[in-house]
Short mmCIF file of C-alpha atoms in Angstrom, two decimals:
data_model
loop_
_atom_site.label_atom_id
_atom_site.label_comp_id
_atom_site.label_asym_id
_atom_site.label_seq_id
_atom_site.Cartn_x
_atom_site.Cartn_y
_atom_site.Cartn_z
CA MET A 1 107.63 107.33 118.73
CA LYS A 2 107.96 102.85 119.48
CA THR A 3 108.47 100.02 116.47
CA SER A 4 105.53 98.14 117.86
CA ASP A 5 103.39 101.13 116.89
CA PHE A 6 103.69 99.53 113.70
CA TYR A 7 102.70 96.21 113.96
CA PHE A 8 99.34 94.75 112.63
CA ASP A 9 98.72 91.41 112.36
CA LEU A 10 99.41 89.69 108.42
CA PRO A 11 97.86 86.00 107.88
CA GLU A 12 101.08 84.15 105.92
CA ASN A 13 98.78 83.20 103.45
CA LEU A 14 98.14 86.67 102.39
CA ILE A 15 101.76 87.05 101.07
CA ALA A 16 102.06 86.67 97.27
CA GLN A 17 104.23 83.96 96.66
CA VAL A 18 104.26 84.47 91.98
CA PRO A 19 103.16 87.62 90.50
CA LEU A 20 100.10 88.35 88.53
CA GLU A 21 100.54 87.08 84.52
CA ASN A 22 99.40 90.49 83.22
CA ARG A 23 100.84 92.84 85.57
CA GLU A 24 97.60 95.44 85.95
CA ALA A 25 95.50 93.12 86.81
CA SER A 26 96.24 93.54 90.68
CA ARG A 27 93.89 94.90 93.27
CA LEU A 28 94.88 98.76 94.08
CA LEU A 29 93.29 100.59 97.77
CA ILE A 30 92.56 104.05 97.48
CA VAL A 31 93.77 105.95 100.33
CA ASP A 32 92.71 109.51 101.17
CA LYS A 33 95.75 110.67 103.07
CA ASN A 34 93.26 113.52 104.58
CA THR A 35 90.30 111.40 105.38
CA GLY A 36 91.06 107.70 105.56
CA SER A 37 88.68 107.62 103.55
CA LEU A 38 89.47 104.17 101.47
CA GLU A 39 88.27 103.00 97.78
CA HIS A 40 88.76 99.66 95.97
CA ARG A 41 89.79 99.32 92.69
CA ASN A 42 92.26 97.84 89.77
CA PHE A 43 95.54 98.65 89.34
CA SER A 44 94.47 99.19 86.00
CA ASP A 45 92.24 101.77 86.55
CA ILE A 46 95.22 104.45 88.42
CA VAL A 47 95.61 107.06 85.43
CA ASP A 48 91.76 107.39 86.94
CA TYR A 49 93.30 109.12 90.18
CA LEU A 50 95.87 111.19 88.08
CA ASN A 51 95.07 114.69 86.46
CA LYS A 52 97.00 116.52 83.24
CA GLY A 53 100.05 118.58 84.83
CA ASP A 54 100.52 115.54 86.85
CA CYS A 55 104.10 113.80 87.08
CA LEU A 56 104.68 110.12 87.68
CA VAL A 57 108.10 109.84 89.30
CA LEU A 58 109.52 106.20 88.31
CA ASN A 59 112.91 104.72 89.60
CA ASN A 60 114.65 102.80 86.66
CA THR A 61 117.08 100.97 88.26
CA ARG A 62 117.40 97.08 87.12
CA VAL A 63 117.56 94.07 89.50
CA ILE A 64 121.08 92.11 89.05
CA PRO A 65 121.05 88.34 89.43
CA ALA A 66 122.79 88.68 92.78
CA ARG A 67 122.95 86.14 94.33
CA LEU A 68 126.02 82.84 93.49
CA PHE A 69 126.13 79.66 95.25
CA GLY A 70 129.93 78.26 94.84
CA GLU A 71 132.21 76.56 97.06
CA LYS A 72 135.12 76.56 98.52
CA GLU A 73 138.10 75.74 97.18
CA SER A 74 139.96 74.25 99.89
CA SER A 75 136.64 72.33 101.84
CA GLY A 76 134.41 71.64 98.51
CA GLY A 77 131.89 73.49 101.16
CA LYS A 78 128.58 75.09 99.73
CA VAL A 79 128.81 78.62 100.00
CA GLU A 80 126.35 81.69 99.14
CA PHE A 81 126.93 85.26 97.99
CA LEU A 82 124.40 88.56 97.90
CA LEU A 83 126.20 90.83 95.93
CA LEU A 84 125.04 94.35 97.01
CA THR A 85 127.63 97.22 96.24
CA ARG A 86 129.92 96.63 93.66
CA THR A 87 133.09 99.16 95.07
CA THR A 88 135.00 98.74 92.17
CA GLU A 89 135.33 97.26 88.26
CA ASN A 90 135.80 93.38 90.12
CA THR A 91 135.45 94.22 93.90
CA TRP A 92 132.10 93.45 95.59
CA GLU A 93 130.80 94.25 99.15
CA VAL A 94 128.55 90.82 99.83
CA LEU A 95 126.79 88.62 101.93
CA VAL A 96 127.95 85.30 102.47
CA LYS A 97 126.01 82.17 104.40
CA PRO A 98 127.68 80.58 106.03
CA GLY A 99 129.97 82.94 107.08
CA LYS A 100 132.50 80.36 108.73
CA LYS A 101 132.97 79.58 105.30
CA ALA A 102 134.02 82.77 104.30
CA LYS A 103 137.44 83.99 106.24
CA ILE A 104 140.22 86.20 104.87
CA GLY A 105 142.15 84.77 102.06
CA ALA A 106 139.08 82.18 101.21
CA LYS A 107 138.95 80.93 97.55
CA ILE A 108 135.49 80.76 96.18
CA ILE A 109 134.69 78.23 93.11
CA PHE A 110 130.87 80.07 90.59
CA GLY A 111 129.88 77.93 87.72
CA ASN A 112 133.07 75.57 87.97
CA GLY A 113 135.58 78.44 87.61
CA ILE A 114 133.84 80.88 85.31
CA LEU A 115 133.54 82.34 88.03
CA THR A 116 135.47 82.97 91.53
CA ALA A 117 136.75 85.29 94.63
CA VAL A 118 138.52 85.64 96.99
CA VAL A 119 137.60 87.16 100.59
CA ASP A 120 139.93 90.58 100.66
CA ASP A 121 138.22 91.86 104.14
CA ILE A 122 135.72 91.69 106.50
CA ILE A 123 133.81 94.77 107.54
CA GLU A 124 130.85 96.03 109.64
CA ASP A 125 127.19 93.99 110.30
CA GLY A 126 129.43 90.58 108.65
CA LYS A 127 129.96 91.35 105.20
CA ARG A 128 132.70 90.61 102.60
CA LEU A 129 134.50 92.64 101.13
CA VAL A 130 136.01 90.36 98.05
CA THR A 131 137.61 90.18 94.37
CA PHE A 132 136.14 88.10 91.50
CA SER A 133 138.47 87.16 88.33
CA TYR A 134 136.63 85.59 84.90
CA GLU A 135 137.08 85.53 81.86
CA GLY A 136 135.09 88.11 79.76
CA ILE A 137 132.04 90.75 79.98
CA TRP A 138 131.01 90.44 84.08
CA GLU A 139 126.87 91.51 82.68
CA GLU A 140 127.42 88.28 81.10
CA VAL A 141 128.65 85.51 83.47
CA LEU A 142 126.65 87.04 86.32
CA ASP A 143 123.68 86.98 84.01
CA LYS A 144 124.62 82.70 83.33
CA LEU A 145 125.70 81.91 87.08
CA GLY A 146 123.38 84.24 88.49
CA GLU A 147 120.12 83.80 90.81
CA MET A 148 117.10 86.73 91.02
CA PRO A 149 118.23 87.98 94.79
CA LEU A 150 113.76 87.08 95.81
CA PRO A 151 112.75 88.23 98.74
CA PRO A 152 113.32 85.20 102.21
CA TYR A 153 109.68 85.39 102.23
CA ILE A 154 109.13 84.42 98.89
CA VAL A 155 109.71 80.63 98.68
CA GLU A 156 108.29 79.90 94.86
CA LYS A 157 110.73 79.63 92.14
CA LEU A 158 110.43 82.99 89.53
CA GLU A 159 109.75 81.40 86.15
CA ASP A 160 110.72 84.68 84.42
CA LYS A 161 113.73 86.73 85.71
CA GLU A 162 111.37 89.78 83.94
CA ARG A 163 108.66 89.46 85.92
CA TYR A 164 110.82 90.60 88.82
CA GLN A 165 111.84 93.51 86.18
CA THR A 166 109.83 96.87 85.65
CA ILE A 167 109.04 97.52 82.25
CA TYR A 168 110.99 100.53 82.31
CA SER A 169 114.11 98.78 84.28
CA LYS A 170 117.40 100.47 82.70
CA HIS A 171 120.49 100.83 84.59
CA ASN A 172 122.07 97.65 86.36
CA GLY A 173 122.40 97.42 90.50
CA SER A 174 119.76 96.46 92.40
CA ALA A 175 119.84 93.84 95.26
CA ALA A 176 115.98 93.75 95.23
CA ALA A 177 113.68 95.21 92.72
CA PRO A 178 111.16 98.81 93.54
CA THR A 179 107.86 96.56 93.12
CA ALA A 180 105.20 99.54 92.94
CA GLY A 181 106.38 99.39 89.41
CA LEU A 182 106.06 96.39 88.63
CA HIS A 183 102.05 97.45 88.24
CA PHE A 184 102.96 99.58 84.94
CA THR A 185 102.31 97.73 81.29
CA ASP A 186 103.52 100.23 78.92
CA ASN A 187 99.42 100.52 77.61
CA LEU A 188 98.94 102.26 81.52
CA LEU A 189 102.13 104.86 80.51
CA ASN A 190 100.47 105.21 77.47
CA LYS A 191 97.78 105.80 78.50
CA ALA A 192 99.12 108.35 81.30
CA ARG A 193 100.73 110.44 78.80
CA GLU A 194 97.80 110.34 76.61
CA LYS A 195 95.89 112.26 79.45
CA GLY A 196 98.95 115.03 79.50
CA VAL A 197 100.52 112.91 82.98
CA ASN A 198 104.16 114.22 82.63
CA ILE A 199 106.30 111.06 83.63
CA ALA A 200 110.38 111.99 84.93
CA PHE A 201 113.02 108.75 85.76
CA VAL A 202 115.24 108.83 88.48
CA THR A 203 117.43 106.35 90.07
CA LEU A 204 118.23 103.91 92.71
CA HIS A 205 119.58 101.27 93.80
CA VAL A 206 118.10 99.36 95.90
CA GLY A 207 120.07 96.99 99.18
CA LEU A 208 118.77 95.34 101.45
CA GLY A 209 119.09 98.31 103.75
CA THR A 210 115.70 99.75 102.84
CA PHE A 211 114.33 95.70 104.35
CA ARG A 212 116.60 95.80 107.67
CA PRO A 213 114.36 95.17 110.21
CA VAL A 214 113.94 97.69 112.65
CA LYS A 215 115.72 95.76 115.66
CA VAL A 216 115.07 98.66 117.65
CA ASP A 217 112.38 99.53 120.54
CA ASN A 218 112.71 104.07 119.64
CA VAL A 219 112.30 104.31 115.92
CA LEU A 220 114.95 107.38 116.11
CA GLU A 221 117.49 105.08 117.09
CA HIS A 222 117.24 103.00 113.88
CA GLU A 223 119.96 103.39 111.64
CA MET A 224 119.38 103.73 107.18
CA HIS A 225 121.24 101.73 105.01
CA SER A 226 123.38 104.15 101.92
CA GLU A 227 122.23 103.64 98.83
CA PHE A 228 123.03 105.36 95.65
CA PHE A 229 120.90 107.11 92.99
CA GLN A 230 120.96 109.31 90.03
CA ILE A 231 119.00 112.01 88.85
CA ASP A 232 119.22 113.65 85.97
CA GLU A 233 119.16 116.98 84.67
CA GLU A 234 116.55 116.23 82.03
CA ASN A 235 113.54 114.58 84.19
CA ALA A 236 114.95 116.99 87.66
CA ASN A 237 113.52 119.71 85.08
CA ILE A 238 110.95 117.05 84.68
CA ILE A 239 109.81 117.11 88.11
CA ASN A 240 110.26 121.17 88.72
CA ASN A 241 108.43 122.01 85.83
CA THR A 242 105.32 120.30 87.16
CA LYS A 243 105.37 121.29 90.24
CA SER A 244 106.38 125.32 89.67
CA GLN A 245 102.45 124.67 87.32
CA GLY A 246 100.57 122.92 90.62
CA GLY A 247 101.47 119.83 89.34
CA LYS A 248 100.98 116.23 91.57
CA ILE A 249 104.43 114.77 91.93
CA ILE A 250 103.48 110.91 91.94
CA CYS A 251 106.20 108.92 92.70
CA VAL A 252 105.67 105.83 92.84
CA GLY A 253 107.36 103.29 95.25
CA THR A 254 109.29 104.59 98.52
CA THR A 255 112.34 103.36 96.63
CA SER A 256 111.53 107.35 94.45
CA THR A 257 109.99 108.20 96.69
CA ARG A 258 113.53 108.82 99.30
CA THR A 259 115.10 109.80 95.93
CA ILE A 260 113.71 112.70 95.02
CA GLU A 261 113.59 114.00 99.05
CA ALA A 262 117.01 113.20 99.80
CA ASN A 263 117.53 115.40 96.74
CA CYS A 264 115.33 118.59 96.65
CA ASP A 265 115.75 122.24 98.45
CA ALA A 266 113.83 123.58 101.10
CA GLU A 267 111.16 124.79 98.37
CA GLY A 268 110.79 121.36 97.39
CA LYS A 269 113.12 122.06 93.66
CA VAL A 270 114.76 118.77 92.93
CA ILE A 271 118.75 118.93 92.38
CA ALA A 272 120.95 117.32 89.27
CA GLY A 273 123.33 115.05 90.61
CA SER A 274 124.14 111.64 91.78
CA GLY A 275 125.36 109.90 95.56
CA TRP A 276 124.64 108.24 98.04
CA THR A 277 121.90 108.51 100.90
CA ASN A 278 119.83 106.77 103.90
CA ILE A 279 117.33 109.38 104.53
CA PHE A 280 114.91 108.03 107.14
CA ILE A 281 111.11 109.05 106.50
CA TYR A 282 108.42 108.27 109.48
CA PRO A 283 105.58 110.08 110.91
CA SER A 284 106.32 114.06 111.92
CA TYR A 285 108.96 113.93 108.90
CA LYS A 286 107.55 117.02 106.13
CA PHE A 287 107.79 115.82 102.49
CA LYS A 288 109.19 119.00 100.42
CA CYS A 289 108.31 117.32 97.05
CA VAL A 290 105.79 114.68 96.87
CA ASP A 291 102.72 115.03 97.38
CA ASN A 292 100.92 111.17 96.64
CA LEU A 293 102.49 107.77 96.60
CA ILE A 294 101.95 104.15 94.66
CA THR A 295 102.84 101.81 97.13
CA ASN A 296 102.59 97.52 97.85
CA PHE A 297 101.74 96.82 101.14
CA HIS A 298 104.74 96.07 103.24
CA LEU A 299 105.98 93.91 106.32
CA PRO A 300 104.48 94.73 109.37
CA GLU A 301 106.53 96.89 112.43
CA SER A 302 109.44 98.02 108.60
CA THR A 303 111.19 101.08 107.81
CA LEU A 304 108.47 101.03 104.58
CA ILE A 305 105.46 101.22 106.38
CA MET A 306 106.98 104.25 108.39
CA LEU A 307 107.78 105.94 105.64
CA VAL A 308 104.00 105.90 103.86
CA SER A 309 102.88 106.91 107.52
CA ALA A 310 104.79 109.73 107.21
CA LEU A 311 102.34 110.81 103.92
CA THR A 312 99.29 110.40 105.91
CA SER A 313 99.31 109.50 109.31
CA LYS A 314 99.92 105.90 110.69
CA GLU A 315 95.69 105.49 112.55
CA ILE A 316 95.59 105.60 108.52
CA ILE A 317 98.07 103.16 107.53
CA LEU A 318 96.81 100.69 110.04
CA LYS A 319 93.39 101.22 108.98
CA ALA A 320 94.70 100.44 105.74
CA TYR A 321 95.92 97.86 106.38
CA ASN A 322 93.52 96.03 108.79
CA THR A 323 91.00 96.56 106.30
CA ALA A 324 93.47 94.77 103.20
CA VAL A 325 93.83 92.14 105.38
CA ALA A 326 90.09 91.75 105.78
CA GLU A 327 90.18 92.24 102.03
CA LYS A 328 92.39 89.88 101.58
CA TYR A 329 95.12 91.71 99.36
CA ARG A 330 98.12 90.12 98.12
CA PHE A 331 100.98 91.02 100.85
CA PHE A 332 104.48 91.98 99.48
CA SER A 333 106.38 92.42 96.69
CA PHE A 334 104.38 90.23 94.11
CA GLY A 335 101.19 91.70 96.55
CA ASP A 336 98.93 94.35 95.55
CA ALA A 337 99.11 97.86 95.36
CA MET A 338 97.63 101.22 97.32
CA LEU A 339 97.45 104.78 96.13
CA ILE A 340 97.58 107.43 98.91
CA THR A 341 96.72 110.86 97.28
CA ASP A 342 93.81 113.68 98.42
CA MET A 343 90.46 112.35 96.10
CA GLY A 344 89.02 116.08 97.27
CA ASN A 345 91.71 117.03 94.18
#
């Protein structure tokens, strides 16, 4: 299986730069995972495709303002940090630009000294292990100094930080939003509950590894980075009871999908717990628990388009994507959505 098998041509003007004012106003492409037939709807219609007894699985991670701009103490040179993984209370794995200014022992100043960092080590892929020093509460310091780590294809400034959070975000830790969930409003979730749809929450702190380009020709040679997950007993039971009673498990986003599939047994029973997962889902993968998927439109040749292809087929997904391009759907994080489902049931 070649990476180039998942290429499609995307005009740059279809990359959404800003979110819509109304979250549920996005367009929604319905894809029948068995036949490949397509329907064009609005996201506000999503509840029409959910049935009583089904279960929506939502990732309640919360994006931290992980981009920090500072200067090197010794020279005053500008330095940018992107926080990736918290390893201890004050120690993080970070990406640094430019890396040459972040040698071991270098001290970086942020916010006129409100926050400082010392580079402890250089680890894999050029990442740095750094220790921060500050007074007060870390979350408050970060909220004051940090900026949202928007993907590089978004060049417009985000006016409202909360627009890059789902309305149900709860647990701080992500370097990127689980963007399929950005379309949901309290109104839609209440409509789903009123219809008898179960709602379960899982946590997966999205790392940049999810979006890392596939740089190998052979898909099977790509290595995924690990991300932290947590599923509590209550929500595992909601999913498992839905499954045992014949309901469909509908994941909102690829992150929810990976969390569930990485933490269920061969019979599809979800296991409560926490840890790290680097599961890589691509065509030929046999889903154990997840039935359907709500997702945004992803980058060509990415692990995310490979995952959605696994739920149906590469041919059906590429047909859907090319149709979305022709119909001028909005792509990527602030773009429109797709529901991959079985329209016959």
